Rosetta silent file (secondary structure, phi, psi, omega in degrees, C-alpha in Angstrom):
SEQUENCE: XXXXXXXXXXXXXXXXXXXXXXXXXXXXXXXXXXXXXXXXXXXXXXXXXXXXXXXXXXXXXXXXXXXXXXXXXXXXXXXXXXXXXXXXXXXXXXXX
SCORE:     score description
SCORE:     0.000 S_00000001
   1 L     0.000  141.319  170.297 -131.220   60.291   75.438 S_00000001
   2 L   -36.217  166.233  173.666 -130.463   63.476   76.972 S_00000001
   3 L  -129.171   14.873 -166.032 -131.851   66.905   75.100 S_00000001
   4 L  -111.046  122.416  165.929 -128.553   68.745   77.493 S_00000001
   5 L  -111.591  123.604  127.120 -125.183   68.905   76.013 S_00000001
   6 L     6.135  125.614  156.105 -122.740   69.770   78.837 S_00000001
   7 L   -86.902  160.580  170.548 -119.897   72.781   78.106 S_00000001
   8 L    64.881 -139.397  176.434 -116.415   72.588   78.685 S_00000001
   9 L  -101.825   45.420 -178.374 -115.210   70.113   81.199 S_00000001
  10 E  -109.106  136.682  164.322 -119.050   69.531   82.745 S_00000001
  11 E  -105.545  145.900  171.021 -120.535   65.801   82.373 S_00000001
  12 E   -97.529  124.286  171.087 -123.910   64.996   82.513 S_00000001
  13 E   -81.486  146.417  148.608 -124.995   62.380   85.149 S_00000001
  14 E  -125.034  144.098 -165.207 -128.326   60.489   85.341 S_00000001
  15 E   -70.183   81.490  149.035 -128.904   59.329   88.925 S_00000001
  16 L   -70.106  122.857 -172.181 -129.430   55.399   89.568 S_00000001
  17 L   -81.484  102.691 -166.897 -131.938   54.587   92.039 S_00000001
  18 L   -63.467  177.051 -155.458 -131.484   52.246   94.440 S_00000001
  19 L   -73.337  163.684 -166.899 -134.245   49.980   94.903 S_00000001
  20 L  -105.690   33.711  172.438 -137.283   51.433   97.006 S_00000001
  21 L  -154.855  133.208 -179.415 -137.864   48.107   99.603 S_00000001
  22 L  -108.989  173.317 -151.747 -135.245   46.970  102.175 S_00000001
  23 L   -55.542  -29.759  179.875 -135.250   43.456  103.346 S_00000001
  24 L   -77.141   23.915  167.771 -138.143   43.674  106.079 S_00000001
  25 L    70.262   -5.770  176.060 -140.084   44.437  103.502 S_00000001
  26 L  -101.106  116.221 -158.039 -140.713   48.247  104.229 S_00000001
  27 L   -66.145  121.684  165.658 -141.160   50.747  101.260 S_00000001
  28 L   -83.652  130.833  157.341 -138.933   53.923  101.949 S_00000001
  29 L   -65.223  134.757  169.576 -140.712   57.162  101.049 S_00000001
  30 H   -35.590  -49.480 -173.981 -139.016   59.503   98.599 S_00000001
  31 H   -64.319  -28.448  175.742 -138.341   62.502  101.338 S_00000001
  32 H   -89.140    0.378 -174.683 -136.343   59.568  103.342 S_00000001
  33 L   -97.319  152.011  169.295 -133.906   58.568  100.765 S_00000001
  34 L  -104.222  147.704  178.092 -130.658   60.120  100.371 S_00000001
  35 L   -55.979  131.277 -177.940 -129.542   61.026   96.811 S_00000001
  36 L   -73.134  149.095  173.848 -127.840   58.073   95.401 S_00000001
  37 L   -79.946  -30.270  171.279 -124.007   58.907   94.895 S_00000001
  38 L   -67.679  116.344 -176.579 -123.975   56.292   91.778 S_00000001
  39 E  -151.291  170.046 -151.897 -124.687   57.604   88.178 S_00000001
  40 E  -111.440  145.745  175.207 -124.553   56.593   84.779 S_00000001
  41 E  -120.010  150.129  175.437 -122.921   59.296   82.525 S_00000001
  42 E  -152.537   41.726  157.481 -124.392   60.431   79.724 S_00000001
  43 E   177.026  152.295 -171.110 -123.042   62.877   77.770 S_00000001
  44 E  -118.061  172.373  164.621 -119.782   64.957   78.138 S_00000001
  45 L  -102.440  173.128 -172.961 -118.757   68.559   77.085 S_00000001
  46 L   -41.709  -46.207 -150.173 -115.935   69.708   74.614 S_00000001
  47 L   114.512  175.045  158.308 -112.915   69.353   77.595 S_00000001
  48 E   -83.076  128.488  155.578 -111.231   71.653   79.225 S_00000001
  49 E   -58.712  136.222  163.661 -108.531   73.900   77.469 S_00000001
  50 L   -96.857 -169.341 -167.178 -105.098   73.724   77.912 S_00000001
  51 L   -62.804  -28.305  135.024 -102.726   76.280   77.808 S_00000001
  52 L  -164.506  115.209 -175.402 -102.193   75.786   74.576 S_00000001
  53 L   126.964  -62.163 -178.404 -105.484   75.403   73.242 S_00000001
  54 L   -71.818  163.677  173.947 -106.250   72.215   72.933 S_00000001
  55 E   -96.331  134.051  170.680 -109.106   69.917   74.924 S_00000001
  56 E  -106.509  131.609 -170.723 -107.863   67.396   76.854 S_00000001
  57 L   -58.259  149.697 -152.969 -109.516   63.896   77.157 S_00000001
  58 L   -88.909  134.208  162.489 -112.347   63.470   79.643 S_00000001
  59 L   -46.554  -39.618 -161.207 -111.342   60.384   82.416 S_00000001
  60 L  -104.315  156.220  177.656 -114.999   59.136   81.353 S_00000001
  61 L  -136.046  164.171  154.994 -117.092   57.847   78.900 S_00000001
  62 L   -39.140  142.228  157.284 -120.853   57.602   77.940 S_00000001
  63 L   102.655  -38.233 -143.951 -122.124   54.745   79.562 S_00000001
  64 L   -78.046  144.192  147.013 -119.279   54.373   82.363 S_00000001
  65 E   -80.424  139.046 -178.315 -120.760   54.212   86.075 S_00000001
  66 E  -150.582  169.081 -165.633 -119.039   56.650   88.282 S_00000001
  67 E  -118.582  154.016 -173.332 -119.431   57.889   91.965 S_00000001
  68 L  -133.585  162.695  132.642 -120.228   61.795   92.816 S_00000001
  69 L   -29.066   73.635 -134.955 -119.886   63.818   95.307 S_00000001
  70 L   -51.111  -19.017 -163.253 -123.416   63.644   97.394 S_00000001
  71 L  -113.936   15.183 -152.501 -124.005   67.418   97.375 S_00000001
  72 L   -84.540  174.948  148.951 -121.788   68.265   94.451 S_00000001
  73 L    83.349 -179.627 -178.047 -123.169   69.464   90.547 S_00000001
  74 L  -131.290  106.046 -169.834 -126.445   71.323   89.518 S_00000001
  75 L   -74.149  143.155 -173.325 -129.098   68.656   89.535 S_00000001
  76 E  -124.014  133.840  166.540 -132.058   69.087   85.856 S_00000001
  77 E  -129.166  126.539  171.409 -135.030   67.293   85.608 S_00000001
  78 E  -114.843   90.913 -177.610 -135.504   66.607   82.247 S_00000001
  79 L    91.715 -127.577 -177.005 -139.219   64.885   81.626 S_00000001
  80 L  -124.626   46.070  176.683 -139.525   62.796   84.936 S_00000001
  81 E  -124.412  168.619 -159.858 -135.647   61.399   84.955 S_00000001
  82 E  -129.862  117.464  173.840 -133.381   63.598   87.414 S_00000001
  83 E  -104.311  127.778 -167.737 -129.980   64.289   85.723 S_00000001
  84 L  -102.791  158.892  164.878 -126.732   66.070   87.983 S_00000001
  85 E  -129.344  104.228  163.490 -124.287   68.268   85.636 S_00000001
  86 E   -95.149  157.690  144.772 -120.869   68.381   87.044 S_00000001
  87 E   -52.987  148.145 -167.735 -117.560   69.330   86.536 S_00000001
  88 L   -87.265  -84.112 -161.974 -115.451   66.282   85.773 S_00000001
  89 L   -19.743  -31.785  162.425 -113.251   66.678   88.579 S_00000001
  90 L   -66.984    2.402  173.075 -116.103   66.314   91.027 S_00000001
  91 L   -87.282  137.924 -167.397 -116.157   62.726   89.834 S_00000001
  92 L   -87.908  -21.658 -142.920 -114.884   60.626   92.858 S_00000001
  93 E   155.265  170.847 -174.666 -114.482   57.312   90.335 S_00000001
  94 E  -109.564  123.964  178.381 -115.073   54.728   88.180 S_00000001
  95 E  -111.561  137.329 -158.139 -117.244   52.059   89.491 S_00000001
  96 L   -83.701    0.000    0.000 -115.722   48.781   87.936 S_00000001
């Protein structure tokens, strides 16, 4: 579990990695992969305020897979797992 709680409308992502060997059998180096767009979320902030006052519910939930934005958020390394923090609007989707 995360030790990051998110403010506001920001979610916390953790990054899932696609696998590191394509079919011919050849092992991609870290420096050649592109940041996966697919992440797991896993923990939200209070909402955003409305006008007046109140937080309004987050599109998302713990757990849900969702698609990002490849360059979007402010990527944390917490231990050796690599977590993005975003604004929920930079979430592109729900992957079903």
């Amino acid at each position: 579990m995360s030790q990051i709680k998110p403010l506001g409308n920001r979610v916390l992502l953790k990054r899932i990695e696609e696998d590191e060997q394509i079919k011919g059998g050849i092992i991609i180096p870290d420096s050649a992969k592109e940041k996966p767009q697919e992440a797991e979320v896993v923990a939200l902030g209070n909402g955003k305020k409305g006008d007046d006052g109140s937080a309004h519910e987050f599109s998302v939930a713990i757990g849900d897979r969702v698609l990002t934005s490849k360059y979007g958020g402010t990527e944390v390394k917490l231990g050796d797992v690599d977590y993005i923090l975003v604004d929920e609007d930079d979430i592109l989707g729900i992957v079903a």
